[in-house]
PDB file of C-alpha atoms in Angstrom:
ATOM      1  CA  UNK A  11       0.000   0.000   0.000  1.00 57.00           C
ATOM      2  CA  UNK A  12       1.165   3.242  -0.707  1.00 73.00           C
ATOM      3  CA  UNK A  13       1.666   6.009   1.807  1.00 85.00           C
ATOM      4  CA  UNK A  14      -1.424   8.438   1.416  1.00 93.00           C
ATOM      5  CA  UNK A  15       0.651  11.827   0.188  1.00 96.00           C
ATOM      6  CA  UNK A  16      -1.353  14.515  -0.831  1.00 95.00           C
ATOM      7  CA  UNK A  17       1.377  16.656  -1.115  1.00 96.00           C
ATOM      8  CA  UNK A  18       4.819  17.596  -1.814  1.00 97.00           C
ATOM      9  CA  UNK A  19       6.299  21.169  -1.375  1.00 97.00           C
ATOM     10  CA  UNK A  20       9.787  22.168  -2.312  1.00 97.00           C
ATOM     11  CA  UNK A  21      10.565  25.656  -0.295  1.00 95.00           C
ATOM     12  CA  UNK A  22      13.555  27.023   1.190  1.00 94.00           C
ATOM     13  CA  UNK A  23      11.770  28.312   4.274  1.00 93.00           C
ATOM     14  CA  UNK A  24      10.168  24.497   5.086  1.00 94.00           C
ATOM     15  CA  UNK A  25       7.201  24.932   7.481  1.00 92.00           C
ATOM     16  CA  UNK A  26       6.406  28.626   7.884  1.00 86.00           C
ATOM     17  CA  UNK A  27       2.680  30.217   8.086  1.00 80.00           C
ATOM     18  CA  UNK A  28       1.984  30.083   4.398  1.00 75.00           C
ATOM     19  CA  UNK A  29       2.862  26.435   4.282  1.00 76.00           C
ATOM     20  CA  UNK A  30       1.899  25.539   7.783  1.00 80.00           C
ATOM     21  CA  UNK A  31      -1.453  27.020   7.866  1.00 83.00           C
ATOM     22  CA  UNK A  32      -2.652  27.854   3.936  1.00 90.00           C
ATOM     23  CA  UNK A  33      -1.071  24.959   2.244  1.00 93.00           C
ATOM     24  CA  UNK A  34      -2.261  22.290   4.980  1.00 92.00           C
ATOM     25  CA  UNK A  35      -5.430  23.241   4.880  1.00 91.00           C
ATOM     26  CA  UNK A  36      -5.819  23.800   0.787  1.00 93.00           C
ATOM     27  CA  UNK A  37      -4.603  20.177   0.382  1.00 94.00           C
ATOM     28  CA  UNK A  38      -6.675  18.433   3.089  1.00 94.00           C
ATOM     29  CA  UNK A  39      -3.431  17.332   5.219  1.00 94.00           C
ATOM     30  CA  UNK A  40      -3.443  15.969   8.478  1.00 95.00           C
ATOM     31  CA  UNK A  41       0.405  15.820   9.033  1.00 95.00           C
ATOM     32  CA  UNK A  42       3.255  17.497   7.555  1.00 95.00           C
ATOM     33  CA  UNK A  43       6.126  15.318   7.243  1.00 97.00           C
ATOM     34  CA  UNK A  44       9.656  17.776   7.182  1.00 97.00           C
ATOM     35  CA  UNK A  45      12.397  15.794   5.301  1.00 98.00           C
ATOM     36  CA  UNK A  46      15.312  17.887   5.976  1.00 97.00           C
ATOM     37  CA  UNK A  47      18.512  16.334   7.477  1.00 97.00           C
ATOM     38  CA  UNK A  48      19.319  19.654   9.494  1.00 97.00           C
ATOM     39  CA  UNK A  49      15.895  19.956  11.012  1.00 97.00           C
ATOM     40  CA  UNK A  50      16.060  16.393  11.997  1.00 98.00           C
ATOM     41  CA  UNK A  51      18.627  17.310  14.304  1.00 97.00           C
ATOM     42  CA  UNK A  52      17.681  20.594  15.066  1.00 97.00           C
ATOM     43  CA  UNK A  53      15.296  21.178  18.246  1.00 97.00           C
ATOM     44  CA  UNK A  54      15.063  24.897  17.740  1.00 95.00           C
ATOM     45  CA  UNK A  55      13.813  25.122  14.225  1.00 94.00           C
ATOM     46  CA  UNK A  56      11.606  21.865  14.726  1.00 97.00           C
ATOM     47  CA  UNK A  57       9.649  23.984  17.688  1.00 95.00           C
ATOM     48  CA  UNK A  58       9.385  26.494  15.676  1.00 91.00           C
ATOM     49  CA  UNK A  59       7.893  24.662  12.833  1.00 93.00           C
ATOM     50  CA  UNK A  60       5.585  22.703  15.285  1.00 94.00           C
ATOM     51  CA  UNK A  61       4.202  26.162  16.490  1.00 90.00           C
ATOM     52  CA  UNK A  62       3.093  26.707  13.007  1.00 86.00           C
ATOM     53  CA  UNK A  63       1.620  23.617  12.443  1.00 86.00           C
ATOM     54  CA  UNK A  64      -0.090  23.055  15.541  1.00 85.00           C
ATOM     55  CA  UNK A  65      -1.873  26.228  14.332  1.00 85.00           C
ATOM     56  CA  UNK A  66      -3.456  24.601  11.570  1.00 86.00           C
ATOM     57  CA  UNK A  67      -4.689  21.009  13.659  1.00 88.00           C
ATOM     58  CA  UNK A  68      -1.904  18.665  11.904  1.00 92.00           C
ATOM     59  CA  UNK A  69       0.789  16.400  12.999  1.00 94.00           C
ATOM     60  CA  UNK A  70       4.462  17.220  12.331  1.00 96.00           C
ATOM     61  CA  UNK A  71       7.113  14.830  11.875  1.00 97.00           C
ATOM     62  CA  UNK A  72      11.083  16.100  10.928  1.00 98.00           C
ATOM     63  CA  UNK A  73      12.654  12.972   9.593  1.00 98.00           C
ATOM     64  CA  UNK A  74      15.760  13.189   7.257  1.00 98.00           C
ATOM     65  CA  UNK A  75      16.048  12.250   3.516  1.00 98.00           C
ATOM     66  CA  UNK A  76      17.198   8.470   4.152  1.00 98.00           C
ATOM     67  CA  UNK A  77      14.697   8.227   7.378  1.00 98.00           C
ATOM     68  CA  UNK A  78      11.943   9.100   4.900  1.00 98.00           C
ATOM     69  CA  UNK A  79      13.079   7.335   2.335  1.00 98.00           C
ATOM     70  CA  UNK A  80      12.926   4.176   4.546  1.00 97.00           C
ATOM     71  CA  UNK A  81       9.805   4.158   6.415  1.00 96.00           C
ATOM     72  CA  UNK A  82       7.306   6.366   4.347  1.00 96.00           C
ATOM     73  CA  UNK A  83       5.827   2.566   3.121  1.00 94.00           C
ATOM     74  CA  UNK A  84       4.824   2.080   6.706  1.00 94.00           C
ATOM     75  CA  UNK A  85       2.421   5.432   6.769  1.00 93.00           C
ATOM     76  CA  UNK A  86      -1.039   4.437   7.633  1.00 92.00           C
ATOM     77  CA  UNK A  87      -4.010   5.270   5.709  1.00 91.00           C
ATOM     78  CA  UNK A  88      -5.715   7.719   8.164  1.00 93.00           C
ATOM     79  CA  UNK A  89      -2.402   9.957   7.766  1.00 95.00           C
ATOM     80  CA  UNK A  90      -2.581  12.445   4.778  1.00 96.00           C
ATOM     81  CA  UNK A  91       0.613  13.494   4.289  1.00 97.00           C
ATOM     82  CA  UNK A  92       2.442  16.964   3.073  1.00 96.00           C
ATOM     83  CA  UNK A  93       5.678  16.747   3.030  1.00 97.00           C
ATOM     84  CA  UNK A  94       7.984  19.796   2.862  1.00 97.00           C
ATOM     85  CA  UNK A  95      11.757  19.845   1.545  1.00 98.00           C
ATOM     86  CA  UNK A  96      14.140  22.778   1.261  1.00 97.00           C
ATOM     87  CA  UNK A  97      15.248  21.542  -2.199  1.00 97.00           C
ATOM     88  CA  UNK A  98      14.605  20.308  -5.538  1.00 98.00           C
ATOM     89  CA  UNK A  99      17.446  18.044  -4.900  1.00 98.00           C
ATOM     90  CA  UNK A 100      16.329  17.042  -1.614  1.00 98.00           C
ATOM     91  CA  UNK A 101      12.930  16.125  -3.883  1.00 98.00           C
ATOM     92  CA  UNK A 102      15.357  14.338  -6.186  1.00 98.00           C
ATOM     93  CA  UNK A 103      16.592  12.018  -3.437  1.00 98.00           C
ATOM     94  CA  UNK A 104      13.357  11.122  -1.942  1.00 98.00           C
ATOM     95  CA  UNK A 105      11.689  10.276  -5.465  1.00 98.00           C
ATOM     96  CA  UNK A 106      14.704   8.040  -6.324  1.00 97.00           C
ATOM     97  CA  UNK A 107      14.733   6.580  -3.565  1.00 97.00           C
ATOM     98  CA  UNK A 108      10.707   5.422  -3.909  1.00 96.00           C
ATOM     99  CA  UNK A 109       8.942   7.801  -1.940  1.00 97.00           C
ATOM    100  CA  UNK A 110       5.599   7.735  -4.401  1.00 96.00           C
ATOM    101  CA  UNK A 111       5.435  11.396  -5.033  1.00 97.00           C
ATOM    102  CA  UNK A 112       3.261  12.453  -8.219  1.00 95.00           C
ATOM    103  CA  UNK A 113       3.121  15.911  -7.958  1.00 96.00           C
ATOM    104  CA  UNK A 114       5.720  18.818  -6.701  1.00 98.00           C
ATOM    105  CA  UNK A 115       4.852  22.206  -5.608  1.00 97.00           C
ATOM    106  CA  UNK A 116       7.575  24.378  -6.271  1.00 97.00           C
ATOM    107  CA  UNK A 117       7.299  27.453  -3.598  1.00 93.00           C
ATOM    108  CA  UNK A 118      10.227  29.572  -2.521  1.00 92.00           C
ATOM    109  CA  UNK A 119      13.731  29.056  -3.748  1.00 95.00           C
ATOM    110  CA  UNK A 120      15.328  32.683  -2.600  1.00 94.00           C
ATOM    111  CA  UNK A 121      17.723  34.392  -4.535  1.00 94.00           C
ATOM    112  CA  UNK A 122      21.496  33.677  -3.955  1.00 94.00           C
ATOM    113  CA  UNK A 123      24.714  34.521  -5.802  1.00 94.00           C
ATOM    114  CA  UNK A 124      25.027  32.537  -9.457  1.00 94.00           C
ATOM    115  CA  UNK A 125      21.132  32.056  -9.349  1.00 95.00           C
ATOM    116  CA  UNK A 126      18.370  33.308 -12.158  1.00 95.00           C
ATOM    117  CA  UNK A 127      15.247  34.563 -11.670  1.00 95.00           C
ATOM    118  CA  UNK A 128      12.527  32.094 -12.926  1.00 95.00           C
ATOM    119  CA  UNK A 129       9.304  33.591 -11.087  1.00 93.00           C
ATOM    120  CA  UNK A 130       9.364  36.426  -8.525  1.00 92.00           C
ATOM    121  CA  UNK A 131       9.631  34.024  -6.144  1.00 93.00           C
ATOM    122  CA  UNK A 132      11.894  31.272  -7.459  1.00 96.00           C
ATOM    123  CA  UNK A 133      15.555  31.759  -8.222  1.00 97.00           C
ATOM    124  CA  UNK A 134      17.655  28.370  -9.818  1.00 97.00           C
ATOM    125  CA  UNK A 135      21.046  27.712 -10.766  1.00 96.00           C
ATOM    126  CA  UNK A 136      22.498  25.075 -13.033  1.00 96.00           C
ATOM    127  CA  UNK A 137      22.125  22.086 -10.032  1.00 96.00           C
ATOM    128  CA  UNK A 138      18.599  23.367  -8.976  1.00 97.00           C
ATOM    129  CA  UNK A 139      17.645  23.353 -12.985  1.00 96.00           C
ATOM    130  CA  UNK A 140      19.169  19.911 -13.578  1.00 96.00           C
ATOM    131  CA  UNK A 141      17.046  18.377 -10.540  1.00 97.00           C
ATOM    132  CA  UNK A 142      13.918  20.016 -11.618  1.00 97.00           C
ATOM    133  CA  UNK A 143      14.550  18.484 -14.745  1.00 97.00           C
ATOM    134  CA  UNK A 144      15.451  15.184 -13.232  1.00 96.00           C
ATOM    135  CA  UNK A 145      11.717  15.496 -11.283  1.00 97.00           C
ATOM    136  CA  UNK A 146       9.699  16.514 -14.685  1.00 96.00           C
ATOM    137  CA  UNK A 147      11.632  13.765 -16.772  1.00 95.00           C
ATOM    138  CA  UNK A 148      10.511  11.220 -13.937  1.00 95.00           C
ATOM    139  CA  UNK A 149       6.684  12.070 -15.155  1.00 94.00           C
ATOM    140  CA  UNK A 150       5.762  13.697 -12.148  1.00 96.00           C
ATOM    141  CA  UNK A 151       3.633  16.767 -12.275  1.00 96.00           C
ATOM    142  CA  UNK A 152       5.913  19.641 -11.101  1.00 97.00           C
ATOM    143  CA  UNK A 153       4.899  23.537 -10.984  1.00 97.00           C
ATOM    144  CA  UNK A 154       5.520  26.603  -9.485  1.00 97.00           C
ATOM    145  CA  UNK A 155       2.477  28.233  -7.804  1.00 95.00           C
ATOM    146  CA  UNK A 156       3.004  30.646  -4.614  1.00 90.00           C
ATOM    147  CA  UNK A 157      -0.375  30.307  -3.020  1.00 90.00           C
ATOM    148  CA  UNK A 158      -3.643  27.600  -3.514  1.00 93.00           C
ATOM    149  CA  UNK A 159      -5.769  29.067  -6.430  1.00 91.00           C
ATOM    150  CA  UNK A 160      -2.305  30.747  -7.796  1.00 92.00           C
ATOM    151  CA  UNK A 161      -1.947  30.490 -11.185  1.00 93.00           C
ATOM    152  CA  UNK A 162       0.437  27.008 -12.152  1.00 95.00           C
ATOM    153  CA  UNK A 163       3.633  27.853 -14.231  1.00 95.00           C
ATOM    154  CA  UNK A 164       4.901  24.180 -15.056  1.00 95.00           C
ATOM    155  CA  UNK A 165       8.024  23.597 -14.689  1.00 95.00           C
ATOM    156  CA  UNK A 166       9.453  22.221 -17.887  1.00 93.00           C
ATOM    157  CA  UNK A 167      12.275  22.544 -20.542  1.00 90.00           C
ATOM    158  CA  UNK A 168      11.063  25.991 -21.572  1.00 90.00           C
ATOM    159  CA  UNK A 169      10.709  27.686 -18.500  1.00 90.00           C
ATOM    160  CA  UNK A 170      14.003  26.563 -17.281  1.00 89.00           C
ATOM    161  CA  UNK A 171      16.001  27.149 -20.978  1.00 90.00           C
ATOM    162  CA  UNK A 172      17.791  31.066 -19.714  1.00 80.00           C
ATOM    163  CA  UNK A 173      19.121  29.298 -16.654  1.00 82.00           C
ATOM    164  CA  UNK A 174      23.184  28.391 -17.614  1.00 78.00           C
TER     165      UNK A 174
END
């Protein structure tokens, strides 16, 4: 049986009030699962994440790439599950490693040095552009959209063609 995902969020921020609150409550989620090997291990920024999703009724879990990778087969039925990484490689990993995802959210990837502007809100550079690529090639429905009811930009060959 596969684990009951109803979705799968890359943002740099992980679990904040947009995703936390909006996001959990657009997709019909009863527990956001963080797969981030620094917040695994990081109490601070995992009770600050909790705060925010305790705000919208759901269960949080901070388990790291491999963690997730290994016991996301075991999630039970009841458990709807969003799960949040800070990367499209991070998204990469999981998905080759047979997490079932089918469809990635792409939120907030911030701007940093040697990165290009893609949307307002999404900056890449050659590694993000080649795992984004990686995810789409995989057939799995991948798209930028900021908030629920946003306009979807997919995420595709085109979009992605000025990044170097």
């Amino acid at each position: 049986m596969a684990a009951n995902i109803v979705f799968t969020r890359i943002d740099n921020r992980l679990v904040h009030g947009q995703v936390g609150v909006t996001w959990t409550k657009a997709v019909n989620a009863n527990l956001l699962l963080v797969a981030n090997d620094e917040a695994a291990s990081d109490p601070l920024m995992q009770k600050l994440m909790s705060t925010t999703a305790e705000s919208s009724g759901a269960g949080i879990r901070f388990f790291t790439l491999q963690h997730t990778i290994d016991i996301i087969s075991k999630a039970a039925d009841r458990q709807h599950i969003f799960i949040v990484v800070k990367t499209p490689q991070d998204c990469e990993k999981l998905i080759a490693g047979g997490v079932p995802i089918k469809t990635v959210n792409v939120g907030n990837m911030h701007f940093a040095q040697g990165k290009t502007e893609i949307t307002k809100k999404v900056y890449v550079d050659a590694d993000d552009k080649k795992a984004l690529l990686d995810i789409a090639h995989k057939g799995v429905d991948i798209y930028i959209q900021d908030y629920p009811g946003e306009k979807k930009t997919t995420v595709d060959d085109a979009l992605l063609s000025k990044v170097q």
